[in-house]
mmCIF file of C-alpha atoms in Angstrom:
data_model
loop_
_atom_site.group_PDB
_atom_site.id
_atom_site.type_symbol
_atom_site.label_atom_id
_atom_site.label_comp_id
_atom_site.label_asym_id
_atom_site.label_seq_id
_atom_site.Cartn_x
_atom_site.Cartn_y
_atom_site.Cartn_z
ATOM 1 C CA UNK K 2 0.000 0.000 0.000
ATOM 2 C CA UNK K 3 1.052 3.203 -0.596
ATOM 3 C CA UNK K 4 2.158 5.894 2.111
ATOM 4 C CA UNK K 5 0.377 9.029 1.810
ATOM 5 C CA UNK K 6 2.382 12.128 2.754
ATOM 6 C CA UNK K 7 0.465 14.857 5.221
ATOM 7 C CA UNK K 8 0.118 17.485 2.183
ATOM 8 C CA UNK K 9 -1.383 14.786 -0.179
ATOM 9 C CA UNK K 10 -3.606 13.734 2.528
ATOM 10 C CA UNK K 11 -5.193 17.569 3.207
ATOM 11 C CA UNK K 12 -5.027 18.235 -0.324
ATOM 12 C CA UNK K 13 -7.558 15.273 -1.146
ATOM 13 C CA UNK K 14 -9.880 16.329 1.326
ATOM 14 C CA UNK K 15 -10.138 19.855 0.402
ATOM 15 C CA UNK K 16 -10.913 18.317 -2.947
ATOM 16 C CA UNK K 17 -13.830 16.334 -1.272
ATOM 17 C CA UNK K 18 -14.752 19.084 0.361
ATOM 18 C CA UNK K 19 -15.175 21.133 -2.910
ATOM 19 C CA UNK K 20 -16.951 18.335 -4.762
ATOM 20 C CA UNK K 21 -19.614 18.113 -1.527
ATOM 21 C CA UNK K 22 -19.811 21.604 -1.624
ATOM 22 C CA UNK K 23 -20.344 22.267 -5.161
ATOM 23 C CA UNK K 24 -22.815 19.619 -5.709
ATOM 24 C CA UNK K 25 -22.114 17.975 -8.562
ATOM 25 C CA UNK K 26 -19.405 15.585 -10.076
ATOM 26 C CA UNK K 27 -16.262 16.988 -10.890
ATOM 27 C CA UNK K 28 -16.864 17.049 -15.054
ATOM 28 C CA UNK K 29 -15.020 19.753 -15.879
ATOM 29 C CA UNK K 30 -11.624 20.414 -16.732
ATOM 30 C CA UNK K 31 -9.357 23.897 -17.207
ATOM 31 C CA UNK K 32 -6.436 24.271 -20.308
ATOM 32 C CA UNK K 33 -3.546 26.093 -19.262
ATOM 33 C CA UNK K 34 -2.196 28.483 -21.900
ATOM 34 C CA UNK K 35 1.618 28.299 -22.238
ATOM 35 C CA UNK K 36 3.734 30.974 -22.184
ATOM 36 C CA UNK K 37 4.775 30.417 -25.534
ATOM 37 C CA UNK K 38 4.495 27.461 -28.047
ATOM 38 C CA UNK K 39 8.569 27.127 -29.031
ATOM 39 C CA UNK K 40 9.699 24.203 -26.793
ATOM 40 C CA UNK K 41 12.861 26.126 -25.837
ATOM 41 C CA UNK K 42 11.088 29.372 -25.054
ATOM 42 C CA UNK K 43 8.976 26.959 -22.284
ATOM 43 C CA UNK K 44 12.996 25.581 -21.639
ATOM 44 C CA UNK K 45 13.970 28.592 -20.587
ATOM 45 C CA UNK K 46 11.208 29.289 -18.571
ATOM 46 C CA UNK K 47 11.231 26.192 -16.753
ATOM 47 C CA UNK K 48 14.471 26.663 -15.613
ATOM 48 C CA UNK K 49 14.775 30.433 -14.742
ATOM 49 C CA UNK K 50 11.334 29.418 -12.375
ATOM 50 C CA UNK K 51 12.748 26.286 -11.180
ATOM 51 C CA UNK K 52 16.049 27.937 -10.485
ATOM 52 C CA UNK K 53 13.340 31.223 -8.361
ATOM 53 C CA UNK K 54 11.851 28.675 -6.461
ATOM 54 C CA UNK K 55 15.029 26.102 -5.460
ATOM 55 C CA UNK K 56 16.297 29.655 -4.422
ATOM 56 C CA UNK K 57 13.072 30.961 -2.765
ATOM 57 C CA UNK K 58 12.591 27.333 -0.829
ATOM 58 C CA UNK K 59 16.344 27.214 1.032
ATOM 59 C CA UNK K 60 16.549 30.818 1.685
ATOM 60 C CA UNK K 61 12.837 31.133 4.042
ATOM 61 C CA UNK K 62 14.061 27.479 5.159
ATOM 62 C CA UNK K 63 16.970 28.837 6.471
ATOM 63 C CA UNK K 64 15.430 32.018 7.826
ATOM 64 C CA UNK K 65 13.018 29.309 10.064
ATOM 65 C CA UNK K 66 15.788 26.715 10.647
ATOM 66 C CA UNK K 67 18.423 30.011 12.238
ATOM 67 C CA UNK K 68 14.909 31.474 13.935
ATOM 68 C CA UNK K 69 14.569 27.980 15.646
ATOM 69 C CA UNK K 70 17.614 27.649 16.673
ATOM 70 C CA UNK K 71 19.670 30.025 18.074
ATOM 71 C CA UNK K 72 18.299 31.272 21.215
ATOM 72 C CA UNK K 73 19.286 34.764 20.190
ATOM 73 C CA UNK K 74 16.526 35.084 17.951
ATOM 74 C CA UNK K 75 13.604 34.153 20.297
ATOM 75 C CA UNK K 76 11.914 37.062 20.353
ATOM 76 C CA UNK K 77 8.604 38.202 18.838
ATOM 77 C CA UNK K 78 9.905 39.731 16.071
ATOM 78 C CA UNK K 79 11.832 36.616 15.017
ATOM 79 C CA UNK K 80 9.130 34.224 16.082
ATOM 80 C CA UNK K 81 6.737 36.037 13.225
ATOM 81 C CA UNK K 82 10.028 36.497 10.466
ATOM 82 C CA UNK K 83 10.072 32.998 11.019
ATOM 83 C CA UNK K 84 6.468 32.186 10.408
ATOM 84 C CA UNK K 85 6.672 34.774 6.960
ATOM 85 C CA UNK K 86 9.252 32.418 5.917
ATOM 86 C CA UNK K 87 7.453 29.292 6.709
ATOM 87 C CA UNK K 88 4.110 30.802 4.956
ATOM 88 C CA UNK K 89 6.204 32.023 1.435
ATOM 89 C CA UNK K 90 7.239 27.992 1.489
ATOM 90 C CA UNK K 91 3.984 26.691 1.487
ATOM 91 C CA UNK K 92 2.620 29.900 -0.452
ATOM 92 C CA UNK K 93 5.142 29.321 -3.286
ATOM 93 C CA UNK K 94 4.658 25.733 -3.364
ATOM 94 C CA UNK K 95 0.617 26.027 -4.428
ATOM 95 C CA UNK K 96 1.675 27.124 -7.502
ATOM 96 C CA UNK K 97 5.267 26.286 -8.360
ATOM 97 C CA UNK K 98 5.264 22.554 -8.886
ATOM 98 C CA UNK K 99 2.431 22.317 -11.040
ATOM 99 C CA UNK K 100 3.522 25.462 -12.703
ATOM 100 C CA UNK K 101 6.921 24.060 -13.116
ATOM 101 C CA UNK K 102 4.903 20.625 -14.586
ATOM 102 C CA UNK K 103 2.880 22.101 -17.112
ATOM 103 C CA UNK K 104 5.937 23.949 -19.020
ATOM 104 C CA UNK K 105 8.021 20.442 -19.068
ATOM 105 C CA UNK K 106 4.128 19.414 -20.695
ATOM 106 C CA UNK K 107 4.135 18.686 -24.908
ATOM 107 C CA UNK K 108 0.673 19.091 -24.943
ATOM 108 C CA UNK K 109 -1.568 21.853 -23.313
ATOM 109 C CA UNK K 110 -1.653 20.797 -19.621
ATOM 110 C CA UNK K 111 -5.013 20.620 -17.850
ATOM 111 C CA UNK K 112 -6.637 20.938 -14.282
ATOM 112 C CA UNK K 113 -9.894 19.402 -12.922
ATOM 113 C CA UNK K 114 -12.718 21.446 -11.476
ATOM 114 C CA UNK K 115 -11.681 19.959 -8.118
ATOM 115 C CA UNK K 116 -7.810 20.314 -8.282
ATOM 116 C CA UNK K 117 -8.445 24.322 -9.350
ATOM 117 C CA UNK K 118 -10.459 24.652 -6.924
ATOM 118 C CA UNK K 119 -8.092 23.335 -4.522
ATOM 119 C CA UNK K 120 -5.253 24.943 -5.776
ATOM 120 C CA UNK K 121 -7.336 28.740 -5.727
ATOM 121 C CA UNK K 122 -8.206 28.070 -2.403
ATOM 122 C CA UNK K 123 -4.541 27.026 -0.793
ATOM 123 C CA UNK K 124 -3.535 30.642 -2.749
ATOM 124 C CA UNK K 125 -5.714 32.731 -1.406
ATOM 125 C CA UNK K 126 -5.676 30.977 1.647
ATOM 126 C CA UNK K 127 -1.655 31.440 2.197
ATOM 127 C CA UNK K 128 -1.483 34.468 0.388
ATOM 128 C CA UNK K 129 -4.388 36.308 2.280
ATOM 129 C CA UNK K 130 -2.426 34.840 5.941
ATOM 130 C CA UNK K 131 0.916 36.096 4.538
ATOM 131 C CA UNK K 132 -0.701 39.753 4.341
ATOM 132 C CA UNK K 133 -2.553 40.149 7.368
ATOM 133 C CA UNK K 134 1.011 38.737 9.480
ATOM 134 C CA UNK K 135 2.843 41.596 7.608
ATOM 135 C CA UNK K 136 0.014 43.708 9.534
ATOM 136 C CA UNK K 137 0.829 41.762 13.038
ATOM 137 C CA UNK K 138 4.855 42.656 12.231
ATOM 138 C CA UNK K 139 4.115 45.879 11.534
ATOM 139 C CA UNK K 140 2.262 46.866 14.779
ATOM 140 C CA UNK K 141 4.909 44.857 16.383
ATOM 141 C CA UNK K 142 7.479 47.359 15.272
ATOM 142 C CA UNK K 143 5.421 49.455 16.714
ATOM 143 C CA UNK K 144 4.990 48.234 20.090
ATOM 144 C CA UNK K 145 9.232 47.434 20.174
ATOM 145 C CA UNK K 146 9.807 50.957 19.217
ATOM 146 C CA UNK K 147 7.516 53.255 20.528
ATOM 147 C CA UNK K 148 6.891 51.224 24.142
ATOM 148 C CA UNK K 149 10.133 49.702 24.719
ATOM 149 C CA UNK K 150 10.150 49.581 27.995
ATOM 150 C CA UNK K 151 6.393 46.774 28.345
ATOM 151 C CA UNK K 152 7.575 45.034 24.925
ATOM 152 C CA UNK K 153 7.903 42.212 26.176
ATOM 153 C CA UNK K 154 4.986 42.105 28.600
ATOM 154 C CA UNK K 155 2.530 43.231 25.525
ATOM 155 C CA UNK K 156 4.213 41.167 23.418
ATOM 156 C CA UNK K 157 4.110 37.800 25.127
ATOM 157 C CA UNK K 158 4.297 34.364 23.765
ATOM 158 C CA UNK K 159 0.494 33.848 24.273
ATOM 159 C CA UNK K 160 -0.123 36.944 21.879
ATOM 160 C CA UNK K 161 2.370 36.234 19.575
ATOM 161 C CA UNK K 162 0.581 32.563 19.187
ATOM 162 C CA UNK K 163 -3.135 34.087 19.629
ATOM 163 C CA UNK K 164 -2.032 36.661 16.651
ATOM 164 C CA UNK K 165 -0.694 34.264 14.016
ATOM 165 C CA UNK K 166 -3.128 31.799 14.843
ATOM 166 C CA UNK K 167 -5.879 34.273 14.011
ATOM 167 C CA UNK K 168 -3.572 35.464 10.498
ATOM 168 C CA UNK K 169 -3.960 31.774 9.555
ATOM 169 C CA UNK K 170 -7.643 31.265 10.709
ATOM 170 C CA UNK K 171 -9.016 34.415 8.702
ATOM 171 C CA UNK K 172 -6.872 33.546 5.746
ATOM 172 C CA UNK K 173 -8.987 30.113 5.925
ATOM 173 C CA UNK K 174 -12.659 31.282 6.331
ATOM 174 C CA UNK K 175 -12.270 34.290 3.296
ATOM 175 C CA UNK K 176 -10.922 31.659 1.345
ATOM 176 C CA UNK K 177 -13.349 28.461 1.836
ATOM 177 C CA UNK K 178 -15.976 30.862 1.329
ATOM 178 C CA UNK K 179 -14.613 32.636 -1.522
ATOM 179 C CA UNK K 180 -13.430 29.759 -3.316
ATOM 180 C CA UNK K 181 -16.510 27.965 -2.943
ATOM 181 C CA UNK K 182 -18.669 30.878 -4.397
ATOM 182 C CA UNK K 183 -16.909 30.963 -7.488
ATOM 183 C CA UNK K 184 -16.751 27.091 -8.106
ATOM 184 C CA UNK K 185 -20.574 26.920 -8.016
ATOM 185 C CA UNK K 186 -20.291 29.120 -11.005
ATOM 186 C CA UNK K 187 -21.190 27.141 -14.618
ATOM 187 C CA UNK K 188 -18.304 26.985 -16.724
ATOM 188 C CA UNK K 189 -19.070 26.818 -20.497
ATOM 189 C CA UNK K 190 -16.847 26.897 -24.104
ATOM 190 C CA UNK K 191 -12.956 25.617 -24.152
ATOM 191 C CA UNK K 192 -12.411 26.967 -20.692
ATOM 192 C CA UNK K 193 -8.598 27.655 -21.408
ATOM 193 C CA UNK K 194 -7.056 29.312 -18.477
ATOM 194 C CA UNK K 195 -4.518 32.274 -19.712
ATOM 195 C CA UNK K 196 -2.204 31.815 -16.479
ATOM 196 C CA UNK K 197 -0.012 29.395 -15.263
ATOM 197 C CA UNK K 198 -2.107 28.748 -12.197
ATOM 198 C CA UNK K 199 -5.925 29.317 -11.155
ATOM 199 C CA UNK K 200 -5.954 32.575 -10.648
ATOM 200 C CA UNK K 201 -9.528 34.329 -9.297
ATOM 201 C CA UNK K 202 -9.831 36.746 -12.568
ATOM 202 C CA UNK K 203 -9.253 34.831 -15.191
ATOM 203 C CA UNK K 204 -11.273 31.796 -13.777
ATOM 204 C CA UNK K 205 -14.434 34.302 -13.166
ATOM 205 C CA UNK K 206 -13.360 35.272 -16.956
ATOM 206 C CA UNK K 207 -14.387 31.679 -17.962
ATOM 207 C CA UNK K 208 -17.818 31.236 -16.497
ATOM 208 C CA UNK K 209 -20.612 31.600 -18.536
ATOM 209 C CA UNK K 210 -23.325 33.628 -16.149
ATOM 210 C CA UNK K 211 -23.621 36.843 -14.455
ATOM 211 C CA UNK K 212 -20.650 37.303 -12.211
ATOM 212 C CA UNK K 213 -20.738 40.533 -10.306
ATOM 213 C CA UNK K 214 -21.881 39.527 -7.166
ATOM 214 C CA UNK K 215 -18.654 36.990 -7.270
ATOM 215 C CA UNK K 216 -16.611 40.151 -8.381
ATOM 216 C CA UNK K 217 -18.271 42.399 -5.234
ATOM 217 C CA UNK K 218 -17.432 39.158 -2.778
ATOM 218 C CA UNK K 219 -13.402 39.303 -4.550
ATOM 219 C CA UNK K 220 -13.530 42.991 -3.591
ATOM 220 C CA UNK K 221 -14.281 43.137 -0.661
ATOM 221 C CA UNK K 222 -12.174 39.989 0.166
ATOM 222 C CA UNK K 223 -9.248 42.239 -1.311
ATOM 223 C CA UNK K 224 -10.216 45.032 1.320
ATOM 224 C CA UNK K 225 -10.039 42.763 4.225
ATOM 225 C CA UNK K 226 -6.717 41.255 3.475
ATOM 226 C CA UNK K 227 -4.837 44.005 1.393
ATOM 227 C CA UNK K 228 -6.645 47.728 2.245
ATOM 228 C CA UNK K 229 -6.936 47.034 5.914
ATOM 229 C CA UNK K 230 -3.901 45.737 6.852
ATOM 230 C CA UNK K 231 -1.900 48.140 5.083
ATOM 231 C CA UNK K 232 -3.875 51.104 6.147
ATOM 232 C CA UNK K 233 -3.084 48.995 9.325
ATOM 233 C CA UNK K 234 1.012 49.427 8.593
ATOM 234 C CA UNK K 235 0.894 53.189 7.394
ATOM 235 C CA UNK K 236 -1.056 54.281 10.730
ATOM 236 C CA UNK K 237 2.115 51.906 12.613
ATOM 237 C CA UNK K 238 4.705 53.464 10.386
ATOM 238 C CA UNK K 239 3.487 56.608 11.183
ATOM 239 C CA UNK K 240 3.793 56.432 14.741
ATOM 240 C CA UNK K 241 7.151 54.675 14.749
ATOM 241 C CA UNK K 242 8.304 57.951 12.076
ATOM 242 C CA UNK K 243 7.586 59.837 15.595
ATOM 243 C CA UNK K 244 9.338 57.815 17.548
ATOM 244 C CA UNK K 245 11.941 57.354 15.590
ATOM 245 C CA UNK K 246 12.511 61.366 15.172
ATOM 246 C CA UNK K 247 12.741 62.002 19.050
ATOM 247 C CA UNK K 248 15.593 59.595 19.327
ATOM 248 C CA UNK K 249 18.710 61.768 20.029
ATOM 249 C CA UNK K 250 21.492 59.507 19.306
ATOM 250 C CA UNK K 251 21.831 58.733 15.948
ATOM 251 C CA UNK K 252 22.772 55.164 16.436
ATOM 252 C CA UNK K 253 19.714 54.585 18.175
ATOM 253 C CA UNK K 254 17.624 56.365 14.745
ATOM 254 C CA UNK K 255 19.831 54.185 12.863
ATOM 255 C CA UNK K 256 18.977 51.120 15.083
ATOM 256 C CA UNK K 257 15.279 51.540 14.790
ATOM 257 C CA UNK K 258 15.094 52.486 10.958
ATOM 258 C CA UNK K 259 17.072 49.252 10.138
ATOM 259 C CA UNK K 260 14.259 47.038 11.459
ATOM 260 C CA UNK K 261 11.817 48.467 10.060
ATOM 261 C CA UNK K 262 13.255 49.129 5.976
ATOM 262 C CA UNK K 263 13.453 45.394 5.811
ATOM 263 C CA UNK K 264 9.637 45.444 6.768
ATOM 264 C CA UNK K 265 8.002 48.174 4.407
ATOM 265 C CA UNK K 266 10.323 46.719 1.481
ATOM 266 C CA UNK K 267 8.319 43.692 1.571
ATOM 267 C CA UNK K 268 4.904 45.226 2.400
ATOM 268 C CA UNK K 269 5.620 47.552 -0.500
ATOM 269 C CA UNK K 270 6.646 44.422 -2.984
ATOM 270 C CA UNK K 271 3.892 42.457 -1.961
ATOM 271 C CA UNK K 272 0.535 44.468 -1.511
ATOM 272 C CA UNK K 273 1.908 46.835 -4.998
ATOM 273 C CA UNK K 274 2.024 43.511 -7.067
ATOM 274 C CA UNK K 275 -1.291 42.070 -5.386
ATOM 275 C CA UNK K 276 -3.162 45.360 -5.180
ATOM 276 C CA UNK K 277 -2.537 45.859 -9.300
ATOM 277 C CA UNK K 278 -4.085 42.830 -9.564
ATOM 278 C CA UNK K 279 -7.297 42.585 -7.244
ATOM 279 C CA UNK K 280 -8.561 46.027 -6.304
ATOM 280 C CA UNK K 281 -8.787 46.786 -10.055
ATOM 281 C CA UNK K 282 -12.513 46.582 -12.145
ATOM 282 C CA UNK K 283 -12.389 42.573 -13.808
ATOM 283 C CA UNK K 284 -13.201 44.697 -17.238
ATOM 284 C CA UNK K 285 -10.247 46.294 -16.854
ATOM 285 C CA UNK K 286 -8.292 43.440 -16.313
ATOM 286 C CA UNK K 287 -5.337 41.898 -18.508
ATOM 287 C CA UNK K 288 -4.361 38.335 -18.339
ATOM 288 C CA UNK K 289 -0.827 39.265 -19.975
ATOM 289 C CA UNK K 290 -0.210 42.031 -17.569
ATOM 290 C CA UNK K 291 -1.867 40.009 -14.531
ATOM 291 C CA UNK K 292 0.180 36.964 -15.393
ATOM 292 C CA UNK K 293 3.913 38.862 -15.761
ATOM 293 C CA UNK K 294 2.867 40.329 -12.286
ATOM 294 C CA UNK K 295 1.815 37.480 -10.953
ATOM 295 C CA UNK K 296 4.913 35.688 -11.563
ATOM 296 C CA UNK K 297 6.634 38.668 -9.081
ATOM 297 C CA UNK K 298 4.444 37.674 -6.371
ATOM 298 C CA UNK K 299 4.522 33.691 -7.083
ATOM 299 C CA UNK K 300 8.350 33.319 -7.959
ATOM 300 C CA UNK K 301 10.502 36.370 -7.129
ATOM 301 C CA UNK K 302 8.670 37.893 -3.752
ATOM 302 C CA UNK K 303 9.021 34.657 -1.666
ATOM 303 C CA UNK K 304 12.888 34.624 -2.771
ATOM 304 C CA UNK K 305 13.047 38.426 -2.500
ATOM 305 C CA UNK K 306 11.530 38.309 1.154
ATOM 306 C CA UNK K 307 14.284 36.215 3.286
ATOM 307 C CA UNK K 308 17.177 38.061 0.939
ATOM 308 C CA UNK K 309 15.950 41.697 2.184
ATOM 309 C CA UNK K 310 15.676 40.440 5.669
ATOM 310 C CA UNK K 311 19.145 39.264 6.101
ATOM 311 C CA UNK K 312 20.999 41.817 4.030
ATOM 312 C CA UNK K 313 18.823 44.697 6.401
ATOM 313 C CA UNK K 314 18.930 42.975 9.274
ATOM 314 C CA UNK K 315 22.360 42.742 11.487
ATOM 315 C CA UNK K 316 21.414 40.178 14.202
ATOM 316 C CA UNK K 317 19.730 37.630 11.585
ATOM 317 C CA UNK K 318 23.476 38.128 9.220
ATOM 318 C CA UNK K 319 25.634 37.310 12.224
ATOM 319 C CA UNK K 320 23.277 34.239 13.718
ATOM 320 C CA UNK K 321 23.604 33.033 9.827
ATOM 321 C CA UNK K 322 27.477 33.757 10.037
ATOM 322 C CA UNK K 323 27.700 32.010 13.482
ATOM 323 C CA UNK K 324 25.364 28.703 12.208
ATOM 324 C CA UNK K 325 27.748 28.511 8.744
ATOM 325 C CA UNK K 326 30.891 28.827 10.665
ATOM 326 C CA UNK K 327 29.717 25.886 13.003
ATOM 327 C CA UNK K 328 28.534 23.607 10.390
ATOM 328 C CA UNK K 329 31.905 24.491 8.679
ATOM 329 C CA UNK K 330 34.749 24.406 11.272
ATOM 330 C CA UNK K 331 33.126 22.136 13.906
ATOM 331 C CA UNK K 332 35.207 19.284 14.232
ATOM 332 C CA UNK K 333 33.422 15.907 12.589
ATOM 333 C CA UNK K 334 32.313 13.497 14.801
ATOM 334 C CA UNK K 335 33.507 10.209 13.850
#
């Protein structure tokens, strides 16, 4: 018998999920449009995303492994640099693989009804977490910088937990619900898919009835996980600007303003690419220009993310010098 591996496992009910859900028989199938119908244009391709995401995958699982481990970097804002990094893994991995699948395809690769399904919801899902935890790191900035002195005592381990848990939790209920909405939708013609992955636009693109109550629910869903949270950050940001200014020593501004560039770099990478894409009218969309920028938010963000941290970040570059010099120089063990 064959073992099943945790991810397959949740993956397959999801599916089931979506199929009880739906209430019908999963009939339909997608056709992915490739990027380009010369074999060694897809080649090249391939590789450059293969090469993003080998790159993307050991840099946040070294941020996590060096957060775990040294005892340095157990505070709360390692703890949620550390879950970032875990989320871009899984985020990046909905859509890599069977991104990466598809261009090594001779033939036009298709999806199921179910596995889209699946697939949209583990995206919006991760994606929608990742944004409201840049939110959480944001007001913890705040808290660090502007209260120093009760950090720690506002920032405790039970909060810390309480607030990721509920980054992951809404993440969940927009996108079951979301996700579920649009599958119910009838889906009519070729239904090719001009993406590399199922993307909410150009799936609501395919279906063949009235969809503007699905675009008003996508709207607002945008809102709640990309308008909030960064009105969220630029009311933190603002604060911590104060802060930041009364400092007299100029070590001390320099201290503070090297925690937080790391942070805005990455909230301005991810909610520009993700905001160009979802808080825009679905006439006005463009799969060409929605799937270019999706590939900065899919493929070079999650490598872009752990990169920024550790080049802007002094104690995470000398916890990575101090793990490489042990695994180097420590003497083996025979």
């Amino acid at each position: 018998m064959p073992l099943d591996f945790p991810w397959q496992s949740s993956t397959r009910s999801i599916q089931v999920l979506f199929t009880i859900f739906m209430g019908y028989e999963n009939q339909t199938e997608f056709y992915f449009r490739p990027f380009s119908t010369l074999l060694e244009t897809q080649l090249v391709i391939f590789l450059l995303f293969l090469l993003l995401y080998v790159l993307s995958l050991c840099g946040n699982a070294a941020v996590v492994l060096i957060v775990h481990v040294d005892h340095s970097l157990h505070n709360p804002m390692y703890f949620f640099l550390g879950n970032l990094a875990a989320l871009e893994i899984c985020y990046s991995s909905a859509i890599a693989p069977l991104a990466l699948a598809n261009l090594l395809s001779r033939k036009s690769a298709t999806i199921s009804l179910s596995c889209c399904g699946t697939q949209m919801f583990f995206f919006v899902f991760l994606g929608g977490a990742d944004c409201v935890l840049l939110a959480i790191m944001a007001y913890d900035r705040y808290v660090a910088i502007c209260h120093p002195l009760r950090y720690m005592l506002i920032m405790n381990k039970t909060v810390c937990n309480s607030l990721v848990a509920a980054s992951w939790l809404l993440g969940f209920l927009l996108s079951l619900q979301l996700t579920i909405l649009i599958f119910r939708l009838p889906f009519c013609g070729e239904n090719e898919i001009n993406h590399f992955f199922c993307d909410i636009p150009v799936i609501l693109q395919l279906a063949c009835s009235d969809t503007h109550i699905h675009q008003a629910v996508l709207f607002i869903v945008s809102v709640v996980v990309l308008t909030i949270p960064f009105l969220l950050i630029c009311i933190s940001y603002s604060f911590i600007a104060v802060a930041i200014l009364q400092i007299r020593s100029a070590e001390g501004q320099q201290k503070a303003f090297s925690t937080c560039s790391s942070h805005l770099m990455v909230v301005l990478l991810q909610y520009g690419c993700c905001s160009f894409v979802y808080l825009r009218p679905n006439s006005s969309y463009s799969p060409q220009e929605g799937r270019v920028v999706s590939v900065v938010y899919t493929f070079v963000t999650p490598l872009l993310n752990p990169l920024i941290y550790s080049m802007r970040n002094k104690e995470l570059k000398e916890a990575l010098r101090r793990a490489f010099r042990r695994s180097v120089f420590s003497p083996q063990k025979v």
